[in-house]
Tab-separated table of C-alpha atoms and ligand atoms in Angstrom:
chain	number	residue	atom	x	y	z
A	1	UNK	CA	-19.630	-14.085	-16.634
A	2	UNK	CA	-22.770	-12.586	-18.156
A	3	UNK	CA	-23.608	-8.592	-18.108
A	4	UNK	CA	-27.065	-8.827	-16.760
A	5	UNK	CA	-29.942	-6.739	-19.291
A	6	UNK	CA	-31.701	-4.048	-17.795
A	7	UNK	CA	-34.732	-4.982	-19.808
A	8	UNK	CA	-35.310	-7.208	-16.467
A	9	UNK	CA	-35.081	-4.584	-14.202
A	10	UNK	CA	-38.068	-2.334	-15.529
A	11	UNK	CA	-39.270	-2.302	-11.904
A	12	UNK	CA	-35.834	-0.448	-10.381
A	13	UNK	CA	-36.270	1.931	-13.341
A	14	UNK	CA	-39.243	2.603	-12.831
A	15	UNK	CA	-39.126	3.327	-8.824
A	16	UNK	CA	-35.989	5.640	-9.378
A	17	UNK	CA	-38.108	7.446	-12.453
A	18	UNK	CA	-35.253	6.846	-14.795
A	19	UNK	CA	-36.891	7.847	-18.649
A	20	UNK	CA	-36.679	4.794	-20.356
A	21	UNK	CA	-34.085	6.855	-22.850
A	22	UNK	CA	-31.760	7.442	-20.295
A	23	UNK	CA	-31.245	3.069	-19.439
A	24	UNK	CA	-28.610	1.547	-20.408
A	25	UNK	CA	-28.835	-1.945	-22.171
A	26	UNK	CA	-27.059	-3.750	-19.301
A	27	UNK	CA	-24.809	-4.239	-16.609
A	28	UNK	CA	-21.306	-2.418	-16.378
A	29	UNK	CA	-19.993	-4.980	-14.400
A	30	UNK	CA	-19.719	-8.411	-15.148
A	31	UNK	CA	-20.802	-10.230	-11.425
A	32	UNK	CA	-23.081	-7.944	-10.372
A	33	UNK	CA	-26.102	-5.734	-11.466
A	34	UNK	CA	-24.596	-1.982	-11.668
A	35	UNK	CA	-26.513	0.441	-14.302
A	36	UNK	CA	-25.068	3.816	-15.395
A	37	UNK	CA	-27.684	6.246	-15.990
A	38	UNK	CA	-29.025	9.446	-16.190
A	39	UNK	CA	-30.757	10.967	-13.241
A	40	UNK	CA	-31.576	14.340	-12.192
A	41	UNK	CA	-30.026	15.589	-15.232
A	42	UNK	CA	-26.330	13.622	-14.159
A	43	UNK	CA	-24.712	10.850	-14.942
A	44	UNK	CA	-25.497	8.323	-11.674
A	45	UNK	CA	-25.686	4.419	-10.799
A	46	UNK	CA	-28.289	2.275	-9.989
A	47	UNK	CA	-27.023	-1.259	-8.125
A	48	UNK	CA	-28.119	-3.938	-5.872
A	49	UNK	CA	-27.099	-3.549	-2.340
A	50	UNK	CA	-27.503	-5.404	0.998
A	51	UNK	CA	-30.801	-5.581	2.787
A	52	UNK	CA	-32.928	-5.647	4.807
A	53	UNK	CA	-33.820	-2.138	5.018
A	54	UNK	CA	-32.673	-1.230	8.220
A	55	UNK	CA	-28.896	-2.476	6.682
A	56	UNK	CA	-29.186	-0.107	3.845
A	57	UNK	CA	-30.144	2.773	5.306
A	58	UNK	CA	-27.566	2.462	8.375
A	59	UNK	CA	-25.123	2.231	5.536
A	60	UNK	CA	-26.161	5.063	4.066
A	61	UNK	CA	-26.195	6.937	7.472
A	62	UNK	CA	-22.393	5.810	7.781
A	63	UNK	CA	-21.231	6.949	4.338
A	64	UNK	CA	-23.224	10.219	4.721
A	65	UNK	CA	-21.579	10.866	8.123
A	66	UNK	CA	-18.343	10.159	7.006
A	67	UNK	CA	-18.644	12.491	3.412
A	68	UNK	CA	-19.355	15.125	5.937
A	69	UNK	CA	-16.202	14.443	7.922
A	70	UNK	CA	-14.389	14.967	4.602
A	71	UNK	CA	-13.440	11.553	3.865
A	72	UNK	CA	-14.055	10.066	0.365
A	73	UNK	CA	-16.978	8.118	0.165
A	74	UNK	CA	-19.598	7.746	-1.984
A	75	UNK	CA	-23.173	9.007	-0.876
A	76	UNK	CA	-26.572	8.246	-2.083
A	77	UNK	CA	-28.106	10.845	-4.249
A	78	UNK	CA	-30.898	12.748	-2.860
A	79	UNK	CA	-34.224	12.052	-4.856
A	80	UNK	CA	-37.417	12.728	-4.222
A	81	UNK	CA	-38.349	8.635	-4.173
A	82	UNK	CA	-36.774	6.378	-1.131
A	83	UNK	CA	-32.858	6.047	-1.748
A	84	UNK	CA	-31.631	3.005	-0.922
A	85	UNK	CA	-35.394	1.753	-2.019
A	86	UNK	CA	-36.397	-1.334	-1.294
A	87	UNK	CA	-37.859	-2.866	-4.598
A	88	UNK	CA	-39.494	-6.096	-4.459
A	89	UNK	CA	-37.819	-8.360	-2.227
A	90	UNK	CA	-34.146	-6.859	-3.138
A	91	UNK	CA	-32.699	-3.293	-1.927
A	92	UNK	CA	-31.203	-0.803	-4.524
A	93	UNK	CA	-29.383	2.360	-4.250
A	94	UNK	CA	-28.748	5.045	-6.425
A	95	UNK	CA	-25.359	7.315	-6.296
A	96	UNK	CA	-23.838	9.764	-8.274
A	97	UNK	CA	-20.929	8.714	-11.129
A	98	UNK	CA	-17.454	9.382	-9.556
A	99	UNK	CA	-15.515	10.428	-12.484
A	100	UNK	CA	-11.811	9.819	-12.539
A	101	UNK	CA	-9.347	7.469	-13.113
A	102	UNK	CA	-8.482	3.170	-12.138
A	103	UNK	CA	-5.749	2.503	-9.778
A	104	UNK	CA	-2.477	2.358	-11.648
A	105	UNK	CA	-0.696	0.213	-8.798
A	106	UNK	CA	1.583	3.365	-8.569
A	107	UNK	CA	3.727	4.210	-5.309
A	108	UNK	CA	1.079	6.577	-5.159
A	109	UNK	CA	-1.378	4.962	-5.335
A	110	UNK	CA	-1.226	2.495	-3.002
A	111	UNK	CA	0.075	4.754	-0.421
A	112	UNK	CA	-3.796	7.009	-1.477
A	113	UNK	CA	-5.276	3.796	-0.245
A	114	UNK	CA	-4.007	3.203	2.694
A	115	UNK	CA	-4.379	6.773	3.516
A	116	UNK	CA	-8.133	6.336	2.849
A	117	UNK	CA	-8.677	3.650	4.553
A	118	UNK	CA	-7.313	5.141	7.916
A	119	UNK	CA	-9.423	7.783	7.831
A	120	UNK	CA	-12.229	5.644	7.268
A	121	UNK	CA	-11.085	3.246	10.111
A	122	UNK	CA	-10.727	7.122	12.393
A	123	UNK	CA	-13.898	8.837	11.597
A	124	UNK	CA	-16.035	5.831	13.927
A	125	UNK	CA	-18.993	8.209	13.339
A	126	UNK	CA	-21.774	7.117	16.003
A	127	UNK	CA	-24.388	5.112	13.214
A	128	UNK	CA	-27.045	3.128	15.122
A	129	UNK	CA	-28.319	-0.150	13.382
A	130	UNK	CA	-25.099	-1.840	11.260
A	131	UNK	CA	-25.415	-5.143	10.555
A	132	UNK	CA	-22.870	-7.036	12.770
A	133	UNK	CA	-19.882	-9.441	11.317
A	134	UNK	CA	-20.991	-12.496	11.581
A	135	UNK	CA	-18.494	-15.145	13.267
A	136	UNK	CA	-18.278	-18.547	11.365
A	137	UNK	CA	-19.507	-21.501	12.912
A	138	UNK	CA	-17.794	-24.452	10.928
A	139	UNK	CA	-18.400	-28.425	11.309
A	140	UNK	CA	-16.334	-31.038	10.455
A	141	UNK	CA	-18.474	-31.530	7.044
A	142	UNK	CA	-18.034	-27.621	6.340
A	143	UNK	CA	-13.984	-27.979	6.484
A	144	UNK	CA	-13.657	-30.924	4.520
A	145	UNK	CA	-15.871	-29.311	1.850
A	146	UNK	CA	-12.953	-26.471	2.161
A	147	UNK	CA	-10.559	-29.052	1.938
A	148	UNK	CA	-11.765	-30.849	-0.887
A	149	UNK	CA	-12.781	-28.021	-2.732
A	150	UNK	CA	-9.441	-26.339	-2.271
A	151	UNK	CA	-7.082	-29.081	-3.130
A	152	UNK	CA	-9.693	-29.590	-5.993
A	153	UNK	CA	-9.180	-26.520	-7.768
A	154	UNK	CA	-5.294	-26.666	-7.296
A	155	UNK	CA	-5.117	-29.988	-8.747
A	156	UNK	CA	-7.435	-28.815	-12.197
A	157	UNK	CA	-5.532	-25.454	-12.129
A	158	UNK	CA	-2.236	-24.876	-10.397
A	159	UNK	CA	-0.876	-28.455	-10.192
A	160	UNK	CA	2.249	-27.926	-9.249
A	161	UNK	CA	1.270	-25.807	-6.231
A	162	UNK	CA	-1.260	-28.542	-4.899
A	163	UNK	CA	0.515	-30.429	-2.458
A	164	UNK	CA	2.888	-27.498	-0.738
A	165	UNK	CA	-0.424	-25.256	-0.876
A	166	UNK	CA	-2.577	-28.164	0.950
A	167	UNK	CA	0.397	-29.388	3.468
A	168	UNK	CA	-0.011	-25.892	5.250
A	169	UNK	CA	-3.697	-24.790	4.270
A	170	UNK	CA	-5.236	-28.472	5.681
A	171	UNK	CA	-3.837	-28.404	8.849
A	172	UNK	CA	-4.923	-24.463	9.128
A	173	UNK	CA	-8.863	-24.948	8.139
A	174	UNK	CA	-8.797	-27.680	10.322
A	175	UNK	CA	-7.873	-26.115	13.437
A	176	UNK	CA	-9.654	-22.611	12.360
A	177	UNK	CA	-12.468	-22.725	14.739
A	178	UNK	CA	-9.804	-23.783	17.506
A	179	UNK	CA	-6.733	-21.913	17.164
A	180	UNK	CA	-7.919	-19.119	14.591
A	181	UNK	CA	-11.063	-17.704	15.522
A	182	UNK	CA	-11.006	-17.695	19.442
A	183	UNK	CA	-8.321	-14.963	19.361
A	184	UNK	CA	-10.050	-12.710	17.264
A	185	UNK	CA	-13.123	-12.984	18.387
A	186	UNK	CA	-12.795	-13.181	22.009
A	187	UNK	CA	-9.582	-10.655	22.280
A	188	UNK	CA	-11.145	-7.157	23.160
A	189	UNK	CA	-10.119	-6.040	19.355
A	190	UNK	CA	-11.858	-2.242	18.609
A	191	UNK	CA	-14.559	-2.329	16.481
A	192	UNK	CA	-15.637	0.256	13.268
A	193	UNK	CA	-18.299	0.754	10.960
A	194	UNK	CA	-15.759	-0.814	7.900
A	195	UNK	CA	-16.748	-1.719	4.221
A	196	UNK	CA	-15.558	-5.317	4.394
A	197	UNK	CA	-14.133	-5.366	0.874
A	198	UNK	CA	-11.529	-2.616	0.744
A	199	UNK	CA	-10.389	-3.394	-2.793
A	200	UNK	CA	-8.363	-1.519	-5.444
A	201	UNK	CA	-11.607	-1.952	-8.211
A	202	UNK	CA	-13.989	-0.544	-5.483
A	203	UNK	CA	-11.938	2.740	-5.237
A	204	UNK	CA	-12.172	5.606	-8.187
A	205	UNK	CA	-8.971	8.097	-8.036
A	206	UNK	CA	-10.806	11.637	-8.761
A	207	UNK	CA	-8.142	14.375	-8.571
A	208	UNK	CA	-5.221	11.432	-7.500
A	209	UNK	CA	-7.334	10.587	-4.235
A	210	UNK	CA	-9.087	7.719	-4.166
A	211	UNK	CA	-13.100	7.568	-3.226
A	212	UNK	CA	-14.647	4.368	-2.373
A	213	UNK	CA	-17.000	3.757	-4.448
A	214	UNK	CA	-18.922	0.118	-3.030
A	215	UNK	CA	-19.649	0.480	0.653
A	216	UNK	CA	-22.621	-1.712	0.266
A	217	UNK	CA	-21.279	-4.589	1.888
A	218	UNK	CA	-20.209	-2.149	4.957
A	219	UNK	CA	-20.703	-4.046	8.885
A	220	UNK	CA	-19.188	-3.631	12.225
A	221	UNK	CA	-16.555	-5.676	12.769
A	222	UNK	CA	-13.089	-5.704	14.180
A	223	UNK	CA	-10.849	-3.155	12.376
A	224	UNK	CA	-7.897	-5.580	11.940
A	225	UNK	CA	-10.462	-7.794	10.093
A	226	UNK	CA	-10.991	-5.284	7.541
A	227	UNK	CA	-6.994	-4.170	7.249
A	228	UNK	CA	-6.130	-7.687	6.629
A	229	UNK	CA	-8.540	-8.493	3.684
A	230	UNK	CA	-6.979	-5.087	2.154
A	231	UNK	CA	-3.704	-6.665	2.399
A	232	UNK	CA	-4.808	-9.682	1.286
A	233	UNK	CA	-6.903	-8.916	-1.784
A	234	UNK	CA	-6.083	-5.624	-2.899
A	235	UNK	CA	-5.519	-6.493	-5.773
A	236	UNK	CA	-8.254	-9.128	-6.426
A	237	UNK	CA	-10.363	-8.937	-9.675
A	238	UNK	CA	-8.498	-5.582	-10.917
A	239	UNK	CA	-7.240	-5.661	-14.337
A	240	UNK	CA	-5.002	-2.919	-13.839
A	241	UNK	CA	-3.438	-3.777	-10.948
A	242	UNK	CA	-0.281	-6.119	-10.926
A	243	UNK	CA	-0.822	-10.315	-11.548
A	244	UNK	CA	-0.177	-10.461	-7.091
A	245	UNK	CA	-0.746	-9.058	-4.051
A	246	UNK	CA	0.844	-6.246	-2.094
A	247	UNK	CA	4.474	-6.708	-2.262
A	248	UNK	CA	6.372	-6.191	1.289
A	249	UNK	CA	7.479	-2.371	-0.275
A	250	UNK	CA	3.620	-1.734	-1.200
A	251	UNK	CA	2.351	-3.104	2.183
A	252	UNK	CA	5.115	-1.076	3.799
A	253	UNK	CA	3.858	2.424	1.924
A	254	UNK	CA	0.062	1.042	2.325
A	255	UNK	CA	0.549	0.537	6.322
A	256	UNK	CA	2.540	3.484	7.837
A	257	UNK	CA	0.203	5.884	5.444
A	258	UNK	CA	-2.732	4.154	7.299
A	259	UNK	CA	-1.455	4.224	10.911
A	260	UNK	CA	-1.354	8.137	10.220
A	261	UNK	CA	-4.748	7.933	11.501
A	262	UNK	CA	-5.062	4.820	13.347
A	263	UNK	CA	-3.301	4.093	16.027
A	264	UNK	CA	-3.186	0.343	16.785
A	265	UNK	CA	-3.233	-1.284	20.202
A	266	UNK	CA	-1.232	-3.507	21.732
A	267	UNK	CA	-4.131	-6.525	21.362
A	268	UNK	CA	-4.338	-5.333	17.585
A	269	UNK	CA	-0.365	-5.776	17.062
A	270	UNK	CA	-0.400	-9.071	18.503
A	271	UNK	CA	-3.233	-10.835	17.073
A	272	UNK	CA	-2.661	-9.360	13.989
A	273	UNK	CA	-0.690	-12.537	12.538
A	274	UNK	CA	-3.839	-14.583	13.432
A	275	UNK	CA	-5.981	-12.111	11.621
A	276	UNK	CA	-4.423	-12.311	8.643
A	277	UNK	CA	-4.464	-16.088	8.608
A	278	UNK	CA	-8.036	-15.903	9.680
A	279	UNK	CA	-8.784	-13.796	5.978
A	280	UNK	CA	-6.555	-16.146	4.363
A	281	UNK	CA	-8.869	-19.281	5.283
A	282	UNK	CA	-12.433	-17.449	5.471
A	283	UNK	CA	-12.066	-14.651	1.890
A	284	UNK	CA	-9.082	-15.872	0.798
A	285	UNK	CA	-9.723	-19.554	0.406
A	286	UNK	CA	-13.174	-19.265	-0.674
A	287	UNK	CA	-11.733	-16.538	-3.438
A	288	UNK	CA	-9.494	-19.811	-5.197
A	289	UNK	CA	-12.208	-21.945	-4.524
A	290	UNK	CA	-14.900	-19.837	-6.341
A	291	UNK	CA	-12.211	-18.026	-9.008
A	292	UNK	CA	-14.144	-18.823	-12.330
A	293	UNK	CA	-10.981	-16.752	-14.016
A	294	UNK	CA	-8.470	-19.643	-13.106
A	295	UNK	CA	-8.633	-20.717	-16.367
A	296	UNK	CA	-9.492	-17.507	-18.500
A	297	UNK	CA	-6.668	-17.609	-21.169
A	298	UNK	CA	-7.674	-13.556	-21.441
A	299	UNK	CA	-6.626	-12.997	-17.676
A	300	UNK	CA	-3.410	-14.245	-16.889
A	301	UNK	CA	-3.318	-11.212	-14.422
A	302	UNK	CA	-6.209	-12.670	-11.976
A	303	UNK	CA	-4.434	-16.160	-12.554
A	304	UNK	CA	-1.126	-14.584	-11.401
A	305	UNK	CA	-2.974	-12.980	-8.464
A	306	UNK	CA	-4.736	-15.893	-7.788
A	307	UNK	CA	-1.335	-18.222	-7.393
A	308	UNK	CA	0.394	-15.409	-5.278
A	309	UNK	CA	-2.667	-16.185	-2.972
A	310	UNK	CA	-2.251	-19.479	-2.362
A	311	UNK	CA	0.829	-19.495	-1.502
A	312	UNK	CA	1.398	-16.295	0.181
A	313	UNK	CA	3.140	-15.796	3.333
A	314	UNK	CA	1.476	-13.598	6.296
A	315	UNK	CA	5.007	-12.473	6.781
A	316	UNK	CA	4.480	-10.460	3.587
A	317	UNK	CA	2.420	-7.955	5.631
A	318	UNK	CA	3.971	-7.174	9.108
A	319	UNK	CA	2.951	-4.315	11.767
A	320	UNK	CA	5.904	-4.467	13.837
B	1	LIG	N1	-20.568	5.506	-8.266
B	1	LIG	C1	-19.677	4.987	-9.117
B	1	LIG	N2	-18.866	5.797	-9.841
B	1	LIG	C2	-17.977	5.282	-10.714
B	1	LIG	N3	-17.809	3.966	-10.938
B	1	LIG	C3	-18.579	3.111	-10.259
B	1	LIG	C4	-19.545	3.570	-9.309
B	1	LIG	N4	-20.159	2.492	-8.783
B	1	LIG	C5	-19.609	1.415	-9.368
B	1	LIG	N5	-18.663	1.779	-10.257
B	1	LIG	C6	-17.863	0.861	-11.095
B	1	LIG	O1	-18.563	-0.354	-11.260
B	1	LIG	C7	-17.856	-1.441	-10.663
B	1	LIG	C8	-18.818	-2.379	-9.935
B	1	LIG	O2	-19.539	-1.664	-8.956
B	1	LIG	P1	-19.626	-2.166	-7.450
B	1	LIG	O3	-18.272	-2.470	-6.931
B	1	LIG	O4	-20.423	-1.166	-6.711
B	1	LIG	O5	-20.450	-3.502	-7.652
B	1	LIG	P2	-20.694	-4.686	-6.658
B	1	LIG	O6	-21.812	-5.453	-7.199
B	1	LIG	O7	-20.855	-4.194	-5.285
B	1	LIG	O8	-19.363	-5.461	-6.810
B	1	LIG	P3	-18.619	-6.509	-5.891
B	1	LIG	O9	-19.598	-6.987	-4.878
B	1	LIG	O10	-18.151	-7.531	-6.870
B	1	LIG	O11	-17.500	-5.722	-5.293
B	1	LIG	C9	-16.833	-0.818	-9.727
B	1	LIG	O12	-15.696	-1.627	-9.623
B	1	LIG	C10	-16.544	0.520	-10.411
B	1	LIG	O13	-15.571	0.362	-11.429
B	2	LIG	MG1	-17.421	-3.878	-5.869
């Protein structure tokens, strides 16, 4: 993974009037361009987000609405130039620093999470013009390339997890668009304005409560949808979180402290093992498939993570 330089970004800088002594040299993240700087006289960051236009600014509208409704969020910074800017053919966004602390993986923690992201899931302010969750449309050449590519990267990296990992995973992509997606799609299931990647290294604890800090990839999708890629991959691609996913006791404390504000219907309850297996074989697989820290000798925590994945049970994470 390579920091990206901000020497070729001169163009964002400039558009956000960033003085060329407050730029960092590059990237603070490793997959993705995100620039700590200085602007109007704070500390502030300056990242890529979705397009087109109409995308950013809806998510903008959303965060905004729910800051407002007291629920932690980042929110763009108010300049004086257009925020989220659209700056050659890509979109950026600036937003303030959240200062505070990494998740620990703490009792508290987790339970902080789950918290947030039922009042998230509550607040359904009314935000015209969010993209819309796209539903898969896979061919047969599509799932063998899942196949392949999944029992693939098993083979090279977790060998001895290949064939009991591929004996239930085949069967499952294969009969995704038949048995998995109909229900979810086509079952009534409410809808929210969600972030799609409610994830332990996209939340900054300030003051013990956690603000999400990457609601760029935010759509409007079923709510479910977004609660089961939480329980799924939490913990993805978070060096301070333990080498696995939620254990039952986490998911237990991360659940009830979410249903505090949502209250889940009786579609939601029973299509919710179905969800989960539909995260497993859309995020989840593609997450082994595309891991490039399988290997990293200097993460054994994402390879732990990443084996607890593939072999995870969705009776790990029940509602009822
Ligand atoms: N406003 C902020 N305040 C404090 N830290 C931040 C802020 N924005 C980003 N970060 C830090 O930088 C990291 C990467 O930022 P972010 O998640 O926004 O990037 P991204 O490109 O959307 O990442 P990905 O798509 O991989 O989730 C975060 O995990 C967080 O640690
Ligand atoms: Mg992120």
């Amino acid at each position: 993974m390579a920091y990206e330089q901000a020497a070729g970004y001169a163009d964002v800088f400039k558009h956000f009037a960033v003085d060329d002594a407050d730029r960092p040299e590059q990237s603070c993240y490793p997959y993705a361009p995100v620039f700590p700087v200085r602007l109007n006289g704070g500390k502030s960051v300056i990242k890529r987000t979705t397009g087109p236009a109409t995308a950013a600014d809806a998510i903008a509208r959303w965060v905004e609405a729910l800051a407002g409704q007291g629920v932690g969020v980042v929110t763009p910074l108010p300049l004086p130039v257009d925020n989220p800017a659209r700056v050659g053919d890509r979109f950026w966004v600036a937003y303030p620093w959240v200062g505070g602390r990494p998740y620990t993986g703490s009792a508290h923690d987790v339970a902080a999470a789950g918290d947030l992201l039922g009042r998230i899931h509550a607040a359904r302010p009314a935000v015209d013009g969010m993209p819309e969750f796209g539903w898969p449309d896979h061919d047969a050449a599509s799932v063998e390339e899942d196949v392949t590519g999944l029992r693939q990267v098993l083979g090279e990296h977790a060998p001895d997890l290949r064939d009991e990992v591929m004996a239930r995973m085949e069967p499952w992509l294969e009969s995704f668009m038949a048995r998995t997606l109909p229900p979810v799609r086509d079952g009534g299931l409410p809808r929210a304005a969600v972030s799609m990647d409610f994830k332990a290294n996209n939340l900054v604890y300030a003051g013990g409560a956690p603000v999400l800090v990457d609601p760029d990839n935010a759509e409007c999708a079923p709510r479910v949808l977004d609660l089961a890629l939480a329980a799924l991959l939490f913990h993805n691609e978070m060096a301070t979180a333990p080498p696995r996913l939620f254990t039952a006791g986490e998911w237990s404390a991360f659940s009830s402290a979410y249903r505090r504000h949502v209250r889940l219907t009786e579609a939601e309850l029973a299509v919710w093992p179905v969800a989960v297996r539909y995260m497993l074989l859309e995020w989840g697989v593609w997450t082994l498939v595309d891991a490039d820290e399988w290997n990293d000798p200097d993460n054994p925590r994402q390879r732990g993570f990443l084996r607890d994945l593939a072999t995870v049970d969705a009776d790990r994470f029940p509602l009822r």
